[in-house]
Amino acid sequence: ESLLSKMEPAAVVTTADNAESIHQIDDSIVVYCIDDIPAYANDFWERVDSASSGYQIPETRGHERALMLHTSGSTGEPKAVIHSHENFINVSDLAMISYGLQADTTYLAVLPLYHCWGVMNLGAVLKIGGEVVLLERWEPEEAIEQIETHAVDFFAGVPTMYKDLLATPDADTWTPESLEVSITGGAGVPSELIPNAQELLDCPVLNGWGMTE
């Protein structure tokens, strides 16, 4: 409620699970749903299909606002952080170089896209022309299946996700062949986690850190 009141969005694209809460907080917000459509909401995909084929994305400048992310609120209320188009491009380029991403990269996206790290990785892979495999929610067994099915070579997750992978029943027999680089961060990383994860994934596991700002 606090975030919605501060951001004052004209429209929100969401799922039916979240739509009711948004509508109750402020029924003037136009709600588009991507799954079930409540009576007060609009069908997002129908709106996309009905858009003019001649629509062009408005020209933007580097200094103009592209994203508004929020801090975790660990020292108080979450704070809005504005990122310009130029900033987002620069951060994505840095990720491409640091992680060694290529046009044939396949990324398993399990990090939340409202988080700076999740959206930065997504932007980097899409910008270079790679493929994104998007998991709706974190399930370690599902992640393993998707890594094998899609020959994923780039994975990023918080330490808890690596602990979950290490704790899966098939961890001792799983032999991933496609992974080339993996990143962890977003929280404190226990000293024994990285060597254990590298042995499991058979690829380098890098430790990254950065602020939402």
PDB file of C-alpha atoms in Angstrom:
ATOM      1  CA  GLU A   1       0.000   0.000   0.000  1.00  0.00           C
ATOM      2  CA  SER A   2       2.845   2.346   0.890  1.00  0.00           C
ATOM      3  CA  LEU A   3       4.631   1.696  -2.410  1.00  0.00           C
ATOM      4  CA  LEU A   4       1.497   2.193  -4.493  1.00  0.00           C
ATOM      5  CA  SER A   5       0.721   5.484  -2.786  1.00  0.00           C
ATOM      6  CA  LYS A   6       4.249   6.760  -3.430  1.00  0.00           C
ATOM      7  CA  MET A   7       4.486   5.595  -7.044  1.00  0.00           C
ATOM      8  CA  GLU A   8       0.961   6.651  -8.089  1.00  0.00           C
ATOM      9  CA  PRO A   9       0.866   4.284 -11.101  1.00  0.00           C
ATOM     10  CA  ALA A  10      -1.694   4.874 -13.830  1.00  0.00           C
ATOM     11  CA  ALA A  11      -1.795   1.147 -14.621  1.00  0.00           C
ATOM     12  CA  VAL A  12      -0.475  -2.123 -13.203  1.00  0.00           C
ATOM     13  CA  VAL A  13       0.194  -5.401 -15.031  1.00  0.00           C
ATOM     14  CA  THR A  14      -0.139  -8.270 -12.587  1.00  0.00           C
ATOM     15  CA  THR A  15      -1.715 -11.637 -11.815  1.00  0.00           C
ATOM     16  CA  ALA A  16      -5.229 -12.217 -10.517  1.00  0.00           C
ATOM     17  CA  ASP A  17      -3.768 -13.125  -7.097  1.00  0.00           C
ATOM     18  CA  ASN A  18      -2.467  -9.571  -6.645  1.00  0.00           C
ATOM     19  CA  ALA A  19      -5.183  -7.710  -8.545  1.00  0.00           C
ATOM     20  CA  GLU A  20      -7.738  -7.732  -5.724  1.00  0.00           C
ATOM     21  CA  SER A  21      -5.335  -6.114  -3.245  1.00  0.00           C
ATOM     22  CA  ILE A  22      -4.402  -3.396  -5.740  1.00  0.00           C
ATOM     23  CA  HIS A  23      -8.044  -2.719  -6.550  1.00  0.00           C
ATOM     24  CA  GLN A  24      -8.939  -2.401  -2.869  1.00  0.00           C
ATOM     25  CA  ILE A  25      -6.082  -0.001  -2.185  1.00  0.00           C
ATOM     26  CA  ASP A  26      -6.891   2.281  -5.123  1.00  0.00           C
ATOM     27  CA  ASP A  27      -9.729   1.465  -7.511  1.00  0.00           C
ATOM     28  CA  SER A  28      -8.650   4.277  -9.865  1.00  0.00           C
ATOM     29  CA  ILE A  29      -5.618   2.250 -10.999  1.00  0.00           C
ATOM     30  CA  VAL A  30      -6.191   0.469 -14.312  1.00  0.00           C
ATOM     31  CA  VAL A  31      -5.395  -3.210 -13.695  1.00  0.00           C
ATOM     32  CA  TYR A  32      -4.288  -5.579 -16.467  1.00  0.00           C
ATOM     33  CA  CYS A  33      -4.134  -9.290 -15.623  1.00  0.00           C
ATOM     34  CA  ILE A  34      -2.039 -11.872 -17.448  1.00  0.00           C
ATOM     35  CA  ASP A  35      -4.054 -14.889 -16.255  1.00  0.00           C
ATOM     36  CA  ASP A  36      -7.591 -14.907 -14.813  1.00  0.00           C
ATOM     37  CA  ILE A  37      -9.504 -11.683 -15.406  1.00  0.00           C
ATOM     38  CA  PRO A  38     -11.634 -10.317 -12.511  1.00  0.00           C
ATOM     39  CA  ALA A  39     -14.629  -8.139 -13.452  1.00  0.00           C
ATOM     40  CA  TYR A  40     -12.795  -4.905 -12.588  1.00  0.00           C
ATOM     41  CA  ALA A  41      -9.614  -5.832 -14.520  1.00  0.00           C
ATOM     42  CA  ASN A  42      -8.558  -5.931 -18.177  1.00  0.00           C
ATOM     43  CA  ASP A  43      -7.084  -8.758 -20.221  1.00  0.00           C
ATOM     44  CA  PHE A  44      -3.442  -7.811 -20.822  1.00  0.00           C
ATOM     45  CA  TRP A  45      -2.960 -10.144 -23.815  1.00  0.00           C
ATOM     46  CA  GLU A  46      -6.176  -8.958 -25.456  1.00  0.00           C
ATOM     47  CA  ARG A  47      -4.927  -5.392 -25.111  1.00  0.00           C
ATOM     48  CA  VAL A  48      -1.604  -6.321 -26.693  1.00  0.00           C
ATOM     49  CA  ASP A  49      -3.324  -8.099 -29.590  1.00  0.00           C
ATOM     50  CA  SER A  50      -5.620  -5.146 -30.235  1.00  0.00           C
ATOM     51  CA  ALA A  51      -2.771  -2.627 -30.377  1.00  0.00           C
ATOM     52  CA  SER A  52      -2.126  -1.010 -33.720  1.00  0.00           C
ATOM     53  CA  SER A  53       0.420  -2.867 -35.845  1.00  0.00           C
ATOM     54  CA  GLY A  54       1.925   0.500 -36.665  1.00  0.00           C
ATOM     55  CA  TYR A  55       2.662   1.373 -33.036  1.00  0.00           C
ATOM     56  CA  GLN A  56       6.164   2.617 -32.436  1.00  0.00           C
ATOM     57  CA  ILE A  57       7.902   2.907 -29.086  1.00  0.00           C
ATOM     58  CA  PRO A  58       8.342   6.620 -28.310  1.00  0.00           C
ATOM     59  CA  GLU A  59      11.876   7.914 -28.657  1.00  0.00           C
ATOM     60  CA  THR A  60      13.636   8.181 -25.323  1.00  0.00           C
ATOM     61  CA  ARG A  61      16.814   9.864 -24.144  1.00  0.00           C
ATOM     62  CA  GLY A  62      19.532   8.347 -22.029  1.00  0.00           C
ATOM     63  CA  HIS A  63      18.834  10.473 -18.958  1.00  0.00           C
ATOM     64  CA  GLU A  64      15.102   9.706 -18.901  1.00  0.00           C
ATOM     65  CA  ARG A  65      13.599   7.333 -16.352  1.00  0.00           C
ATOM     66  CA  ALA A  66      13.526   3.658 -17.344  1.00  0.00           C
ATOM     67  CA  LEU A  67      13.002   1.805 -14.063  1.00  0.00           C
ATOM     68  CA  MET A  68      11.908   2.502 -10.520  1.00  0.00           C
ATOM     69  CA  LEU A  69      13.162  -0.192  -8.154  1.00  0.00           C
ATOM     70  CA  HIS A  70      12.927  -0.306  -4.373  1.00  0.00           C
ATOM     71  CA  THR A  71      15.428  -1.092  -1.654  1.00  0.00           C
ATOM     72  CA  SER A  72      14.714  -3.913   0.790  1.00  0.00           C
ATOM     73  CA  GLY A  73      13.797  -1.515   3.594  1.00  0.00           C
ATOM     74  CA  SER A  74      16.267  -3.133   6.005  1.00  0.00           C
ATOM     75  CA  THR A  75      16.858   0.225   7.722  1.00  0.00           C
ATOM     76  CA  GLY A  76      13.300   1.556   7.427  1.00  0.00           C
ATOM     77  CA  GLU A  77      10.698   1.814   4.698  1.00  0.00           C
ATOM     78  CA  PRO A  78      11.774   0.711   1.203  1.00  0.00           C
ATOM     79  CA  LYS A  79      13.118   3.648  -0.800  1.00  0.00           C
ATOM     80  CA  ALA A  80      12.409   4.214  -4.477  1.00  0.00           C
ATOM     81  CA  VAL A  81      15.494   4.181  -6.711  1.00  0.00           C
ATOM     82  CA  ILE A  82      15.202   5.608 -10.218  1.00  0.00           C
ATOM     83  CA  HIS A  83      17.387   4.217 -12.994  1.00  0.00           C
ATOM     84  CA  SER A  84      17.749   5.999 -16.312  1.00  0.00           C
ATOM     85  CA  HIS A  85      17.932   4.238 -19.679  1.00  0.00           C
ATOM     86  CA  GLU A  86      21.642   5.053 -19.890  1.00  0.00           C
ATOM     87  CA  ASN A  87      22.298   3.647 -16.421  1.00  0.00           C
ATOM     88  CA  PHE A  88      20.431   0.423 -17.192  1.00  0.00           C
ATOM     89  CA  ILE A  89      22.336  -0.042 -20.461  1.00  0.00           C
ATOM     90  CA  ASN A  90      25.681   0.548 -18.737  1.00  0.00           C
ATOM     91  CA  VAL A  91      24.904  -1.920 -15.944  1.00  0.00           C
ATOM     92  CA  SER A  92      23.735  -4.509 -18.478  1.00  0.00           C
ATOM     93  CA  ASP A  93      26.928  -4.047 -20.497  1.00  0.00           C
ATOM     94  CA  LEU A  94      28.987  -4.506 -17.323  1.00  0.00           C
ATOM     95  CA  ALA A  95      27.149  -7.752 -16.576  1.00  0.00           C
ATOM     96  CA  MET A  96      27.734  -9.023 -20.136  1.00  0.00           C
ATOM     97  CA  ILE A  97      31.476  -8.390 -19.841  1.00  0.00           C
ATOM     98  CA  SER A  98      31.860  -9.631 -16.251  1.00  0.00           C
ATOM     99  CA  TYR A  99      29.912 -12.855 -16.822  1.00  0.00           C
ATOM    100  CA  GLY A 100      31.251 -13.508 -20.317  1.00  0.00           C
ATOM    101  CA  LEU A 101      27.780 -13.646 -21.886  1.00  0.00           C
ATOM    102  CA  GLN A 102      27.431 -14.422 -25.600  1.00  0.00           C
ATOM    103  CA  ALA A 103      24.631 -14.351 -28.190  1.00  0.00           C
ATOM    104  CA  ASP A 104      24.080 -18.085 -27.624  1.00  0.00           C
ATOM    105  CA  THR A 105      23.821 -17.743 -23.822  1.00  0.00           C
ATOM    106  CA  THR A 106      20.840 -19.461 -22.185  1.00  0.00           C
ATOM    107  CA  TYR A 107      19.947 -18.000 -18.786  1.00  0.00           C
ATOM    108  CA  LEU A 108      17.737 -19.604 -16.152  1.00  0.00           C
ATOM    109  CA  ALA A 109      15.914 -16.637 -14.575  1.00  0.00           C
ATOM    110  CA  VAL A 110      14.893 -17.472 -11.009  1.00  0.00           C
ATOM    111  CA  LEU A 111      15.630 -14.130  -9.347  1.00  0.00           C
ATOM    112  CA  PRO A 112      12.626 -11.809  -8.826  1.00  0.00           C
ATOM    113  CA  LEU A 113      12.335  -9.272 -11.628  1.00  0.00           C
ATOM    114  CA  TYR A 114      11.409  -6.480  -9.213  1.00  0.00           C
ATOM    115  CA  HIS A 115      14.915  -6.835  -7.768  1.00  0.00           C
ATOM    116  CA  CYS A 116      17.849  -4.941  -9.271  1.00  0.00           C
ATOM    117  CA  TRP A 117      19.916  -8.096  -9.802  1.00  0.00           C
ATOM    118  CA  GLY A 118      17.090 -10.008 -11.466  1.00  0.00           C
ATOM    119  CA  VAL A 119      16.211  -7.248 -13.917  1.00  0.00           C
ATOM    120  CA  MET A 120      19.888  -6.453 -14.632  1.00  0.00           C
ATOM    121  CA  ASN A 121      20.630 -10.071 -15.605  1.00  0.00           C
ATOM    122  CA  LEU A 122      17.492 -10.214 -17.738  1.00  0.00           C
ATOM    123  CA  GLY A 123      18.460  -7.001 -19.528  1.00  0.00           C
ATOM    124  CA  ALA A 124      22.008  -8.197 -20.132  1.00  0.00           C
ATOM    125  CA  VAL A 125      20.971 -11.518 -21.681  1.00  0.00           C
ATOM    126  CA  LEU A 126      18.256  -9.997 -23.867  1.00  0.00           C
ATOM    127  CA  LYS A 127      20.523  -7.160 -24.991  1.00  0.00           C
ATOM    128  CA  ILE A 128      23.157  -9.557 -26.249  1.00  0.00           C
ATOM    129  CA  GLY A 129      20.529 -11.716 -27.992  1.00  0.00           C
ATOM    130  CA  GLY A 130      20.552 -14.688 -25.607  1.00  0.00           C
ATOM    131  CA  GLU A 131      17.689 -16.912 -24.474  1.00  0.00           C
ATOM    132  CA  VAL A 132      15.868 -16.639 -21.140  1.00  0.00           C
ATOM    133  CA  VAL A 133      14.173 -19.574 -19.401  1.00  0.00           C
ATOM    134  CA  LEU A 134      11.808 -17.999 -16.866  1.00  0.00           C
ATOM    135  CA  LEU A 135      10.759 -19.908 -13.750  1.00  0.00           C
ATOM    136  CA  GLU A 136       7.498 -18.660 -12.230  1.00  0.00           C
ATOM    137  CA  ARG A 137       8.635 -19.589  -8.729  1.00  0.00           C
ATOM    138  CA  TRP A 138      11.714 -21.160  -7.198  1.00  0.00           C
ATOM    139  CA  GLU A 139      11.668 -24.956  -7.023  1.00  0.00           C
ATOM    140  CA  PRO A 140      15.113 -26.633  -6.976  1.00  0.00           C
ATOM    141  CA  GLU A 141      13.941 -29.814  -8.705  1.00  0.00           C
ATOM    142  CA  GLU A 142      12.262 -27.756 -11.435  1.00  0.00           C
ATOM    143  CA  ALA A 143      15.416 -25.652 -11.822  1.00  0.00           C
ATOM    144  CA  ILE A 144      17.507 -28.794 -12.355  1.00  0.00           C
ATOM    145  CA  GLU A 145      15.027 -30.065 -14.942  1.00  0.00           C
ATOM    146  CA  GLN A 146      15.070 -26.767 -16.845  1.00  0.00           C
ATOM    147  CA  ILE A 147      18.875 -26.585 -16.795  1.00  0.00           C
ATOM    148  CA  GLU A 148      19.015 -30.003 -18.432  1.00  0.00           C
ATOM    149  CA  THR A 149      16.105 -29.491 -20.845  1.00  0.00           C
ATOM    150  CA  HIS A 150      17.289 -26.130 -22.184  1.00  0.00           C
ATOM    151  CA  ALA A 151      21.063 -26.641 -21.847  1.00  0.00           C
ATOM    152  CA  VAL A 152      21.287 -23.608 -19.546  1.00  0.00           C
ATOM    153  CA  ASP A 153      24.813 -22.207 -19.326  1.00  0.00           C
ATOM    154  CA  PHE A 154      24.228 -19.171 -17.067  1.00  0.00           C
ATOM    155  CA  PHE A 155      22.606 -19.326 -13.625  1.00  0.00           C
ATOM    156  CA  ALA A 156      22.345 -16.745 -10.838  1.00  0.00           C
ATOM    157  CA  GLY A 157      20.767 -17.203  -7.438  1.00  0.00           C
ATOM    158  CA  VAL A 158      20.900 -16.131  -3.815  1.00  0.00           C
ATOM    159  CA  PRO A 159      22.766 -18.412  -1.351  1.00  0.00           C
ATOM    160  CA  THR A 160      19.558 -20.108  -0.203  1.00  0.00           C
ATOM    161  CA  MET A 161      18.939 -21.331  -3.743  1.00  0.00           C
ATOM    162  CA  TYR A 162      22.346 -22.983  -3.867  1.00  0.00           C
ATOM    163  CA  LYS A 163      21.687 -24.596  -0.499  1.00  0.00           C
ATOM    164  CA  ASP A 164      18.404 -25.941  -1.907  1.00  0.00           C
ATOM    165  CA  LEU A 165      20.193 -27.388  -4.938  1.00  0.00           C
ATOM    166  CA  LEU A 166      22.799 -29.043  -2.715  1.00  0.00           C
ATOM    167  CA  ALA A 167      20.021 -30.536  -0.573  1.00  0.00           C
ATOM    168  CA  THR A 168      18.006 -32.088  -3.422  1.00  0.00           C
ATOM    169  CA  PRO A 169      17.778 -35.903  -3.278  1.00  0.00           C
ATOM    170  CA  ASP A 170      19.500 -36.272  -6.677  1.00  0.00           C
ATOM    171  CA  ALA A 171      22.344 -33.862  -5.935  1.00  0.00           C
ATOM    172  CA  ASP A 172      24.904 -36.669  -5.619  1.00  0.00           C
ATOM    173  CA  THR A 173      24.044 -38.131  -9.021  1.00  0.00           C
ATOM    174  CA  TRP A 174      23.259 -34.960 -10.977  1.00  0.00           C
ATOM    175  CA  THR A 175      25.930 -34.168 -13.562  1.00  0.00           C
ATOM    176  CA  PRO A 176      25.163 -30.867 -15.319  1.00  0.00           C
ATOM    177  CA  GLU A 177      27.044 -30.542 -18.591  1.00  0.00           C
ATOM    178  CA  SER A 178      25.936 -27.179 -19.950  1.00  0.00           C
ATOM    179  CA  LEU A 179      26.632 -24.683 -17.141  1.00  0.00           C
ATOM    180  CA  GLU A 180      29.568 -22.360 -17.783  1.00  0.00           C
ATOM    181  CA  VAL A 181      29.199 -19.689 -15.110  1.00  0.00           C
ATOM    182  CA  SER A 182      27.069 -19.171 -12.024  1.00  0.00           C
ATOM    183  CA  ILE A 183      26.701 -16.178  -9.710  1.00  0.00           C
ATOM    184  CA  THR A 184      25.610 -15.833  -6.113  1.00  0.00           C
ATOM    185  CA  GLY A 185      25.024 -12.799  -3.901  1.00  0.00           C
ATOM    186  CA  GLY A 186      22.188 -10.756  -2.486  1.00  0.00           C
ATOM    187  CA  ALA A 187      22.990 -12.015   1.034  1.00  0.00           C
ATOM    188  CA  GLY A 188      25.923 -13.239   3.075  1.00  0.00           C
ATOM    189  CA  VAL A 189      27.625 -16.240   1.451  1.00  0.00           C
ATOM    190  CA  PRO A 190      28.929 -18.942   3.840  1.00  0.00           C
ATOM    191  CA  SER A 191      32.579 -19.778   3.165  1.00  0.00           C
ATOM    192  CA  GLU A 192      31.854 -23.431   2.407  1.00  0.00           C
ATOM    193  CA  LEU A 193      28.980 -22.734   0.005  1.00  0.00           C
ATOM    194  CA  ILE A 194      30.953 -21.691  -3.072  1.00  0.00           C
ATOM    195  CA  PRO A 195      33.324 -24.705  -3.217  1.00  0.00           C
ATOM    196  CA  ASN A 196      30.402 -27.087  -2.594  1.00  0.00           C
ATOM    197  CA  ALA A 197      28.305 -25.386  -5.278  1.00  0.00           C
ATOM    198  CA  GLN A 198      31.193 -25.426  -7.765  1.00  0.00           C
ATOM    199  CA  GLU A 199      31.616 -29.161  -7.219  1.00  0.00           C
ATOM    200  CA  LEU A 200      27.874 -29.727  -7.762  1.00  0.00           C
ATOM    201  CA  LEU A 201      27.472 -27.469 -10.808  1.00  0.00           C
ATOM    202  CA  ASP A 202      30.895 -28.211 -12.305  1.00  0.00           C
ATOM    203  CA  CYS A 203      31.429 -24.550 -13.189  1.00  0.00           C
ATOM    204  CA  PRO A 204      32.830 -21.396 -11.549  1.00  0.00           C
ATOM    205  CA  VAL A 205      30.531 -19.814  -8.952  1.00  0.00           C
ATOM    206  CA  LEU A 206      31.244 -16.086  -8.599  1.00  0.00           C
ATOM    207  CA  ASN A 207      30.259 -13.938  -5.626  1.00  0.00           C
ATOM    208  CA  GLY A 208      28.744 -10.583  -6.582  1.00  0.00           C
ATOM    209  CA  TRP A 209      27.562  -7.643  -4.538  1.00  0.00           C
ATOM    210  CA  GLY A 210      25.890  -4.357  -5.342  1.00  0.00           C
ATOM    211  CA  MET A 211      23.321  -1.865  -4.115  1.00  0.00           C
ATOM    212  CA  THR A 212      19.905  -1.176  -5.611  1.00  0.00           C
ATOM    213  CA  GLU A 213      21.108   2.402  -6.097  1.00  0.00           C
TER     214      GLU A 213
END
